[in-house]
Amino acid sequence: MSSKAHSSNSIAHARRTVQQLRIEASIERIKVSKASADLMNYCSEHARIDPLLMGIPTSDNPFKDKKTCTIL
Amino acid sequence: MAAEKAEMDALKKECDGLRTQIEAARKGVNDGNMSSAAGSATDVGRVQLKLRKSLKGHLAKIYSMHWSSDSRSMVSASQDGKLLVWDTHTGNKLVAVPLKSAWVMSVAFAPSGNLVASGGLDNMCTVSNIKAASPKTLRELDAHTGYLSCCRFLSDTEILTASGDTTCCLWDLETGKQKIIFTNHIGDCMSLALSTDENTFVSGACDSLAKLWDLREGTCKQTFSGHTSDINFFPNGNAFVTGSDDCTCKMYDLRSDQEVITYQDASLNAGVTSLTLSNSGRLIFAGYDDFNCHIWDSLKGEKVGVLSGHDNRVSCTGVPADGMGVCTGSWDSFLKLWN
């Protein structure tokens, strides 16, 4: 690759990098304390419907092997 | 030459300026981290899940698994050259899909349950119809120039792939062609996760960056630095968690544009291979090289339990849509179901 082509590639790459950084720099950011509070609220609002947190009664457990009853 | 050098210098200066601006903006909203905020959250106590089933059938290391949207079927991929579709309620195998290439790294179930996709060192993503009388290859998506590390269906007509060639790609399954190529990473893409609204996805790569992409525009919206080997969205869609071979997991919030908590423990010296969350997002199940899946309180950053039983590295984890359990897959060739 000629040095001219190489340097124009680098310039194109640098332009793309600047373009991308401009996009990323322009976003609105919220405070971490607010983000944390929202995540906490989501967890507490959905805790009741989280079977792994609440526990699953044996009769409703789809993965538990059903034992058969035998009449002795 | 001088004009080009001047332009390069100006561009480099602008890059540096923008990077400084981004860091300052992040710092400006960093008024505390998650674990201190979570002091008021109720404790989850010790989370003790029992092993309910050990699924035996693969003959070699399991590399990937994915739940069907029905929360009952599940597909696993092993380097024994097969995909197995399981009925997790009975433990029975429903379908075996032989693979052309045994070097599989990722498998996915379509939301419809009709299709599965897999790929790996063959650089291709092969889509198969498992509802046919015997599994039928529908498409071989062949355009990546590096290994396929992850794939996820949007529907029976679109699939997203991540590759060691540093790109992610959205494919049209009707034509078998690439629709959008997502380029911006400078290292192998290792994992991806779709947002529930399917407008965005996050990718993790070996360049230690996680990126948020607009699925329809093809643009990178945000970049997070840290590390990643596996990545998953928090259920509210505003945050995501990553795991890494540096033995830690991290949670990033999209709206604060930064990491909000790190999950690490001095006694854990094994890399994280995979991670998944419970339905409320409160629990993180992370598979490690130490053969265990450790359970973290996502808010307080504390280890609250462990799933022990595998005889080799835990390579994949997944919680089904109904949240009723967690599946771990391992290099020991077994999948285990816990709840």
mmCIF file of N, CA, C and O in Angstrom, chain B residues 13-96:
data_model
loop_
_atom_site.group_PDB
_atom_site.id
_atom_site.type_symbol
_atom_site.label_atom_id
_atom_site.label_comp_id
_atom_site.label_asym_id
_atom_site.label_seq_id
_atom_site.Cartn_x
_atom_site.Cartn_y
_atom_site.Cartn_z
ATOM 1 N N LYS B 13 -6.675 15.646 17.989
ATOM 2 C CA LYS B 13 -6.951 16.579 19.076
ATOM 3 C C LYS B 13 -8.436 16.574 19.415
ATOM 4 O O LYS B 13 -8.824 16.593 20.583
ATOM 5 N N GLU B 14 -9.272 16.512 18.369
ATOM 6 C CA GLU B 14 -10.718 16.497 18.613
ATOM 7 C C GLU B 14 -11.131 15.212 19.335
ATOM 8 O O GLU B 14 -11.939 15.236 20.257
ATOM 9 N N CYS B 15 -10.535 14.060 18.919
ATOM 10 C CA CYS B 15 -10.808 12.769 19.581
ATOM 11 C C CYS B 15 -10.500 12.854 21.060
ATOM 12 O O CYS B 15 -11.303 12.475 21.907
ATOM 13 N N ASP B 16 -9.297 13.344 21.352
ATOM 14 C CA ASP B 16 -8.872 13.429 22.753
ATOM 15 C C ASP B 16 -9.823 14.324 23.534
ATOM 16 O O ASP B 16 -10.202 14.012 24.658
ATOM 17 N N GLY B 17 -10.203 15.452 22.897
ATOM 18 C CA GLY B 17 -11.119 16.387 23.550
ATOM 19 C C GLY B 17 -12.461 15.748 23.844
ATOM 20 O O GLY B 17 -13.017 15.900 24.937
ATOM 21 N N LEU B 18 -12.982 14.996 22.857
ATOM 22 C CA LEU B 18 -14.286 14.339 23.038
ATOM 23 C C LEU B 18 -14.217 13.279 24.122
ATOM 24 O O LEU B 18 -15.133 13.142 24.934
ATOM 25 N N ARG B 19 -13.119 12.520 24.154
ATOM 26 C CA ARG B 19 -12.969 11.476 25.177
ATOM 27 C C ARG B 19 -12.959 12.105 26.567
ATOM 28 O O ARG B 19 -13.581 11.598 27.500
ATOM 29 N N THR B 20 -12.228 13.203 26.690
ATOM 30 C CA THR B 20 -12.160 13.900 27.983
ATOM 31 C C THR B 20 -13.548 14.398 28.357
ATOM 32 O O THR B 20 -13.958 14.316 29.525
ATOM 33 N N GLN B 21 -14.272 14.918 27.356
ATOM 34 C CA GLN B 21 -15.620 15.437 27.592
ATOM 35 C C GLN B 21 -16.546 14.334 28.085
ATOM 36 O O GLN B 21 -17.314 14.516 29.031
ATOM 37 N N ILE B 22 -16.452 13.136 27.471
ATOM 38 C CA ILE B 22 -17.299 12.011 27.863
ATOM 39 C C ILE B 22 -16.979 11.593 29.291
ATOM 40 O O ILE B 22 -17.887 11.376 30.110
ATOM 41 N N GLU B 23 -15.677 11.484 29.602
ATOM 42 C CA GLU B 23 -15.303 11.074 30.966
ATOM 43 C C GLU B 23 -15.778 12.085 31.996
ATOM 44 O O GLU B 23 -16.257 11.717 33.067
ATOM 45 N N ALA B 24 -15.675 13.358 31.666
ATOM 46 C CA ALA B 24 -16.107 14.408 32.595
ATOM 47 C C ALA B 24 -17.620 14.340 32.787
ATOM 48 O O ALA B 24 -18.125 14.471 33.908
ATOM 49 N N ALA B 25 -18.360 14.094 31.704
ATOM 50 C CA ALA B 25 -19.822 14.009 31.801
ATOM 51 C C ALA B 25 -20.226 12.818 32.651
ATOM 52 O O ALA B 25 -21.157 12.892 33.463
ATOM 53 N N ARG B 26 -19.513 11.692 32.493
ATOM 54 C CA ARG B 26 -19.809 10.504 33.303
ATOM 55 C C ARG B 26 -19.528 10.778 34.769
ATOM 56 O O ARG B 26 -20.302 10.429 35.651
ATOM 57 N N LYS B 27 -18.391 11.415 35.012
ATOM 58 C CA LYS B 27 -18.007 11.718 36.390
ATOM 59 C C LYS B 27 -19.030 12.669 37.012
ATOM 60 O O LYS B 27 -19.388 12.546 38.179
ATOM 61 N N GLY B 28 -19.512 13.606 36.180
ATOM 62 C CA GLY B 28 -20.472 14.596 36.654
ATOM 63 C C GLY B 28 -21.755 14.005 37.199
ATOM 64 O O GLY B 28 -22.394 14.583 38.080
ATOM 65 N N VAL B 29 -22.165 12.829 36.681
ATOM 66 C CA VAL B 29 -23.400 12.223 37.192
ATOM 67 C C VAL B 29 -23.113 11.110 38.177
ATOM 68 O O VAL B 29 -24.019 10.476 38.706
ATOM 69 N N ASN B 30 -21.837 10.881 38.450
ATOM 70 C CA ASN B 30 -21.476 9.781 39.337
ATOM 71 C C ASN B 30 -21.543 10.212 40.796
ATOM 72 O O ASN B 30 -20.532 10.503 41.437
ATOM 73 N N ASP B 31 -22.794 10.228 41.297
ATOM 74 C CA ASP B 31 -22.996 10.704 42.665
ATOM 75 C C ASP B 31 -23.171 9.546 43.630
ATOM 76 O O ASP B 31 -23.910 9.627 44.604
ATOM 77 N N GLY B 32 -22.503 8.437 43.376
ATOM 78 C CA GLY B 32 -22.595 7.307 44.312
ATOM 79 C C GLY B 32 -22.814 6.030 43.549
ATOM 80 O O GLY B 32 -23.278 6.059 42.422
ATOM 81 N N ASN B 33 -22.444 4.876 44.117
ATOM 82 C CA ASN B 33 -22.662 3.641 43.372
ATOM 83 C C ASN B 33 -23.842 2.855 43.918
ATOM 84 O O ASN B 33 -24.455 3.221 44.921
ATOM 85 N N MET B 34 -24.146 1.776 43.225
ATOM 86 C CA MET B 34 -25.327 0.979 43.510
ATOM 87 C C MET B 34 -25.314 0.338 44.882
ATOM 88 O O MET B 34 -26.331 0.335 45.568
ATOM 89 N N SER B 35 -24.172 -0.242 45.292
ATOM 90 C CA SER B 35 -24.207 -1.002 46.550
ATOM 91 C C SER B 35 -24.483 -0.091 47.739
ATOM 92 O O SER B 35 -25.147 -0.487 48.692
ATOM 93 N N SER B 36 -24.041 1.182 47.673
ATOM 94 C CA SER B 36 -24.370 2.075 48.787
ATOM 95 C C SER B 36 -25.852 2.443 48.719
ATOM 96 O O SER B 36 -26.544 2.474 49.740
ATOM 97 N N ALA B 37 -26.375 2.673 47.516
ATOM 98 C CA ALA B 37 -27.811 2.975 47.373
ATOM 99 C C ALA B 37 -28.663 1.807 47.827
ATOM 100 O O ALA B 37 -29.760 1.990 48.356
ATOM 101 N N ALA B 38 -28.143 0.584 47.639
ATOM 102 C CA ALA B 38 -28.947 -0.603 47.933
ATOM 103 C C ALA B 38 -28.962 -0.958 49.408
ATOM 104 O O ALA B 38 -29.514 -1.992 49.797
ATOM 105 N N GLY B 39 -28.357 -0.119 50.234
ATOM 106 C CA GLY B 39 -28.357 -0.393 51.667
ATOM 107 C C GLY B 39 -29.769 -0.573 52.204
ATOM 108 O O GLY B 39 -30.010 -1.389 53.102
ATOM 109 N N SER B 40 -30.718 0.170 51.607
ATOM 110 C CA SER B 40 -32.093 0.113 52.109
ATOM 111 C C SER B 40 -32.903 -1.039 51.521
ATOM 112 O O SER B 40 -34.027 -1.296 51.947
ATOM 113 N N ALA B 41 -32.352 -1.747 50.536
ATOM 114 C CA ALA B 41 -33.124 -2.843 49.931
ATOM 115 C C ALA B 41 -33.172 -4.016 50.898
ATOM 116 O O ALA B 41 -32.246 -4.240 51.679
ATOM 117 N N THR B 42 -34.277 -4.770 50.840
ATOM 118 C CA THR B 42 -34.381 -5.935 51.735
ATOM 119 C C THR B 42 -33.318 -6.957 51.349
ATOM 120 O O THR B 42 -32.936 -7.078 50.192
ATOM 121 N N ASP B 43 -32.858 -7.686 52.361
ATOM 122 C CA ASP B 43 -31.873 -8.734 52.155
ATOM 123 C C ASP B 43 -32.510 -9.915 51.435
ATOM 124 O O ASP B 43 -33.661 -10.231 51.707
ATOM 125 N N VAL B 44 -31.740 -10.596 50.563
ATOM 126 C CA VAL B 44 -32.329 -11.804 49.978
ATOM 127 C C VAL B 44 -31.988 -13.038 50.797
ATOM 128 O O VAL B 44 -32.537 -14.102 50.587
ATOM 129 N N GLY B 45 -31.072 -12.887 51.750
ATOM 130 C CA GLY B 45 -30.678 -14.045 52.556
ATOM 131 C C GLY B 45 -29.873 -15.026 51.722
ATOM 132 O O GLY B 45 -29.398 -14.694 50.634
ATOM 133 N N ARG B 46 -29.741 -16.207 52.194
ATOM 134 C CA ARG B 46 -28.973 -17.228 51.501
ATOM 135 C C ARG B 46 -29.890 -17.863 50.448
ATOM 136 O O ARG B 46 -31.001 -18.269 50.761
ATOM 137 N N VAL B 47 -29.461 -17.920 49.197
ATOM 138 C CA VAL B 47 -30.294 -18.501 48.144
ATOM 139 C C VAL B 47 -29.844 -19.945 47.932
ATOM 140 O O VAL B 47 -28.727 -20.190 47.472
ATOM 141 N N GLN B 48 -30.703 -20.870 48.344
ATOM 142 C CA GLN B 48 -30.312 -22.284 48.229
ATOM 143 C C GLN B 48 -31.218 -22.987 47.241
ATOM 144 O O GLN B 48 -32.375 -23.271 47.529
ATOM 145 N N LEU B 49 -30.687 -23.228 46.070
ATOM 146 C CA LEU B 49 -31.460 -23.909 45.028
ATOM 147 C C LEU B 49 -31.021 -25.373 44.979
ATOM 148 O O LEU B 49 -29.861 -25.688 45.227
ATOM 149 N N LYS B 50 -31.991 -26.241 44.658
ATOM 150 C CA LYS B 50 -31.651 -27.673 44.595
ATOM 151 C C LYS B 50 -31.505 -28.109 43.141
ATOM 152 O O LYS B 50 -32.157 -27.593 42.249
ATOM 153 N N LEU B 51 -30.640 -29.121 42.989
ATOM 154 C CA LEU B 51 -30.494 -29.736 41.678
ATOM 155 C C LEU B 51 -31.731 -30.580 41.424
ATOM 156 O O LEU B 51 -32.051 -31.460 42.212
ATOM 157 N N ARG B 52 -32.463 -30.283 40.352
ATOM 158 C CA ARG B 52 -33.695 -31.028 40.067
ATOM 159 C C ARG B 52 -33.487 -32.079 38.994
ATOM 160 O O ARG B 52 -34.117 -33.123 39.003
ATOM 161 N N LYS B 53 -32.636 -31.774 38.007
ATOM 162 C CA LYS B 53 -32.384 -32.744 36.943
ATOM 163 C C LYS B 53 -30.959 -32.590 36.435
ATOM 164 O O LYS B 53 -30.433 -31.481 36.361
ATOM 165 N N SER B 54 -30.370 -33.738 36.062
ATOM 166 C CA SER B 54 -29.083 -33.736 35.363
ATOM 167 C C SER B 54 -29.375 -34.313 33.996
ATOM 168 O O SER B 54 -29.853 -35.446 33.900
ATOM 169 N N LEU B 55 -29.157 -33.537 32.947
ATOM 170 C CA LEU B 55 -29.488 -34.011 31.597
ATOM 171 C C LEU B 55 -28.244 -34.605 30.960
ATOM 172 O O LEU B 55 -27.253 -33.920 30.717
ATOM 173 N N LYS B 56 -28.343 -35.916 30.722
ATOM 174 C CA LYS B 56 -27.194 -36.658 30.213
ATOM 175 C C LYS B 56 -27.475 -37.030 28.771
ATOM 176 O O LYS B 56 -28.553 -37.530 28.448
ATOM 177 N N GLY B 57 -26.529 -36.790 27.888
ATOM 178 C CA GLY B 57 -26.759 -37.141 26.488
ATOM 179 C C GLY B 57 -25.614 -36.718 25.589
ATOM 180 O O GLY B 57 -25.277 -37.405 24.634
ATOM 181 N N HIS B 58 -25.018 -35.587 25.902
ATOM 182 C CA HIS B 58 -23.872 -35.150 25.088
ATOM 183 C C HIS B 58 -22.647 -35.981 25.459
ATOM 184 O O HIS B 58 -22.541 -36.505 26.570
ATOM 185 N N LEU B 59 -21.731 -36.108 24.477
ATOM 186 C CA LEU B 59 -20.553 -36.941 24.674
ATOM 187 C C LEU B 59 -19.280 -36.119 24.783
ATOM 188 O O LEU B 59 -18.185 -36.685 24.859
ATOM 189 N N ALA B 60 -19.433 -34.804 24.751
ATOM 190 C CA ALA B 60 -18.251 -33.949 24.840
ATOM 191 C C ALA B 60 -18.666 -32.632 25.487
ATOM 192 O O ALA B 60 -19.805 -32.466 25.899
ATOM 193 N N LYS B 61 -17.723 -31.692 25.554
ATOM 194 C CA LYS B 61 -17.979 -30.422 26.236
ATOM 195 C C LYS B 61 -19.200 -29.704 25.657
ATOM 196 O O LYS B 61 -19.339 -29.618 24.445
ATOM 197 N N ILE B 62 -20.039 -29.176 26.556
ATOM 198 C CA ILE B 62 -21.157 -28.341 26.139
ATOM 199 C C ILE B 62 -20.649 -26.905 26.111
ATOM 200 O O ILE B 62 -20.008 -26.447 27.057
ATOM 201 N N TYR B 63 -20.938 -26.211 25.009
ATOM 202 C CA TYR B 63 -20.472 -24.845 24.859
ATOM 203 C C TYR B 63 -21.564 -23.804 24.996
ATOM 204 O O TYR B 63 -21.291 -22.640 25.282
ATOM 205 N N SER B 64 -22.807 -24.209 24.737
ATOM 206 C CA SER B 64 -23.869 -23.208 24.709
ATOM 207 C C SER B 64 -25.219 -23.850 24.931
ATOM 208 O O SER B 64 -25.411 -25.024 24.600
ATOM 209 N N MET B 65 -26.159 -23.090 25.505
ATOM 210 C CA MET B 65 -27.535 -23.556 25.610
ATOM 211 C C MET B 65 -28.458 -22.345 25.483
ATOM 212 O O MET B 65 -28.040 -21.205 25.732
ATOM 213 N N HIS B 66 -29.715 -22.612 25.092
ATOM 214 C CA HIS B 66 -30.676 -21.515 24.996
ATOM 215 C C HIS B 66 -32.064 -22.056 25.245
ATOM 216 O O HIS B 66 -32.436 -23.102 24.706
ATOM 217 N N TRP B 67 -32.852 -21.369 26.058
ATOM 218 C CA TRP B 67 -34.217 -21.778 26.341
ATOM 219 C C TRP B 67 -35.138 -21.380 25.191
ATOM 220 O O TRP B 67 -34.954 -20.352 24.545
ATOM 221 N N SER B 68 -36.171 -22.200 24.987
ATOM 222 C CA SER B 68 -37.229 -21.823 24.059
ATOM 223 C C SER B 68 -38.124 -20.829 24.790
ATOM 224 O O SER B 68 -38.155 -20.812 26.022
ATOM 225 N N SER B 69 -38.874 -20.013 24.038
ATOM 226 C CA SER B 69 -39.754 -19.048 24.693
ATOM 227 C C SER B 69 -40.905 -19.730 25.438
ATOM 228 O O SER B 69 -41.597 -19.083 26.218
ATOM 229 N N ASP B 70 -41.102 -21.052 25.235
ATOM 230 C CA ASP B 70 -42.169 -21.748 25.970
ATOM 231 C C ASP B 70 -41.708 -22.160 27.364
ATOM 232 O O ASP B 70 -42.454 -22.802 28.106
ATOM 233 N N SER B 71 -40.471 -21.852 27.729
ATOM 234 C CA SER B 71 -39.900 -22.165 29.049
ATOM 235 C C SER B 71 -39.859 -23.654 29.348
ATOM 236 O O SER B 71 -39.669 -24.053 30.495
ATOM 237 N N ARG B 72 -40.041 -24.473 28.361
ATOM 238 C CA ARG B 72 -40.030 -25.919 28.565
ATOM 239 C C ARG B 72 -38.965 -26.607 27.719
ATOM 240 O O ARG B 72 -38.189 -27.405 28.213
ATOM 241 N N SER B 73 -38.926 -26.273 26.420
ATOM 242 C CA SER B 73 -37.885 -26.837 25.556
ATOM 243 C C SER B 73 -36.609 -26.037 25.722
ATOM 244 O O SER B 73 -36.631 -24.841 26.055
ATOM 245 N N MET B 74 -35.502 -26.720 25.454
ATOM 246 C CA MET B 74 -34.211 -26.048 25.588
ATOM 247 C C MET B 74 -33.262 -26.726 24.605
ATOM 248 O O MET B 74 -33.376 -27.935 24.375
ATOM 249 N N VAL B 75 -32.390 -25.959 23.972
ATOM 250 C CA VAL B 75 -31.442 -26.544 23.027
ATOM 251 C C VAL B 75 -30.025 -26.365 23.578
ATOM 252 O O VAL B 75 -29.699 -25.331 24.164
ATOM 253 N N SER B 76 -29.204 -27.424 23.411
ATOM 254 C CA SER B 76 -27.816 -27.346 23.872
ATOM 255 C C SER B 76 -26.895 -27.753 22.730
ATOM 256 O O SER B 76 -27.285 -28.514 21.838
ATOM 257 N N ALA B 77 -25.669 -27.225 22.764
ATOM 258 C CA ALA B 77 -24.701 -27.515 21.711
ATOM 259 C C ALA B 77 -23.415 -28.039 22.317
ATOM 260 O O ALA B 77 -22.912 -27.483 23.299
ATOM 261 N N SER B 78 -22.898 -29.099 21.716
ATOM 262 C CA SER B 78 -21.684 -29.703 22.243
ATOM 263 C C SER B 78 -20.698 -29.945 21.120
ATOM 264 O O SER B 78 -21.076 -30.135 19.961
ATOM 265 N N GLN B 79 -19.429 -29.977 21.484
ATOM 266 C CA GLN B 79 -18.425 -30.259 20.475
ATOM 267 C C GLN B 79 -18.355 -31.739 20.135
ATOM 268 O O GLN B 79 -17.424 -32.189 19.463
ATOM 269 N N ASP B 80 -19.411 -32.495 20.568
ATOM 270 C CA ASP B 80 -19.568 -33.853 20.054
ATOM 271 C C ASP B 80 -20.257 -33.770 18.690
ATOM 272 O O ASP B 80 -20.561 -34.773 18.077
ATOM 273 N N GLY B 81 -20.491 -32.530 18.220
ATOM 274 C CA GLY B 81 -21.051 -32.342 16.888
ATOM 275 C C GLY B 81 -22.558 -32.424 16.819
ATOM 276 O O GLY B 81 -23.115 -32.680 15.757
ATOM 277 N N LYS B 82 -23.228 -32.237 17.950
ATOM 278 C CA LYS B 82 -24.685 -32.324 17.937
ATOM 279 C C LYS B 82 -25.334 -31.190 18.712
ATOM 280 O O LYS B 82 -24.791 -30.692 19.698
ATOM 281 N N LEU B 83 -26.547 -30.847 18.231
ATOM 282 C CA LEU B 83 -27.433 -30.013 19.043
ATOM 283 C C LEU B 83 -28.470 -30.972 19.600
ATOM 284 O O LEU B 83 -28.948 -31.847 18.874
ATOM 285 N N LEU B 84 -28.831 -30.817 20.860
ATOM 286 C CA LEU B 84 -29.911 -31.617 21.428
ATOM 287 C C LEU B 84 -31.012 -30.678 21.891
ATOM 288 O O LEU B 84 -30.734 -29.672 22.536
ATOM 289 N N VAL B 85 -32.253 -31.011 21.516
ATOM 290 C CA VAL B 85 -33.401 -30.256 22.004
ATOM 291 C C VAL B 85 -34.045 -31.096 23.094
ATOM 292 O O VAL B 85 -34.379 -32.261 22.870
ATOM 293 N N TRP B 86 -34.205 -30.538 24.281
ATOM 294 C CA TRP B 86 -34.690 -31.256 25.450
ATOM 295 C C TRP B 86 -36.081 -30.797 25.871
ATOM 296 O O TRP B 86 -36.402 -29.608 25.732
ATOM 297 N N ASP B 87 -36.852 -31.726 26.437
ATOM 298 C CA ASP B 87 -38.064 -31.362 27.170
ATOM 299 C C ASP B 87 -37.605 -31.322 28.616
ATOM 300 O O ASP B 87 -37.378 -32.368 29.227
ATOM 301 N N THR B 88 -37.441 -30.147 29.179
ATOM 302 C CA THR B 88 -36.847 -30.049 30.515
ATOM 303 C C THR B 88 -37.785 -30.522 31.626
ATOM 304 O O THR B 88 -37.343 -30.769 32.732
ATOM 305 N N HIS B 89 -39.084 -30.639 31.329
ATOM 306 C CA HIS B 89 -39.994 -31.106 32.380
ATOM 307 C C HIS B 89 -39.843 -32.610 32.598
ATOM 308 O O HIS B 89 -39.957 -33.106 33.716
ATOM 309 N N THR B 90 -39.585 -33.345 31.520
ATOM 310 C CA THR B 90 -39.432 -34.800 31.633
ATOM 311 C C THR B 90 -37.971 -35.223 31.598
ATOM 312 O O THR B 90 -37.634 -36.323 32.016
ATOM 313 N N GLY B 91 -37.113 -34.363 31.060
ATOM 314 C CA GLY B 91 -35.708 -34.751 30.901
ATOM 315 C C GLY B 91 -35.468 -35.492 29.598
ATOM 316 O O GLY B 91 -34.346 -35.916 29.309
ATOM 317 N N ASN B 92 -36.513 -35.654 28.778
ATOM 318 C CA ASN B 92 -36.349 -36.407 27.528
ATOM 319 C C ASN B 92 -35.733 -35.567 26.420
ATOM 320 O O ASN B 92 -35.922 -34.358 26.367
ATOM 321 N N LYS B 93 -35.031 -36.268 25.520
ATOM 322 C CA LYS B 93 -34.484 -35.591 24.344
ATOM 323 C C LYS B 93 -35.564 -35.634 23.270
ATOM 324 O O LYS B 93 -36.136 -36.689 23.001
ATOM 325 N N LEU B 94 -35.832 -34.479 22.666
ATOM 326 C CA LEU B 94 -36.875 -34.405 21.640
ATOM 327 C C LEU B 94 -36.294 -34.533 20.241
ATOM 328 O O LEU B 94 -36.861 -35.192 19.379
ATOM 329 N N VAL B 95 -35.187 -33.852 19.997
ATOM 330 C CA VAL B 95 -34.599 -33.821 18.653
ATOM 331 C C VAL B 95 -33.082 -33.806 18.790
ATOM 332 O O VAL B 95 -32.551 -33.176 19.714
ATOM 333 N N ALA B 96 -32.400 -34.496 17.868
ATOM 334 C CA ALA B 96 -30.939 -34.396 17.787
ATOM 335 C C ALA B 96 -30.614 -33.836 16.416
ATOM 336 O O ALA B 96 -31.099 -34.352 15.404
#
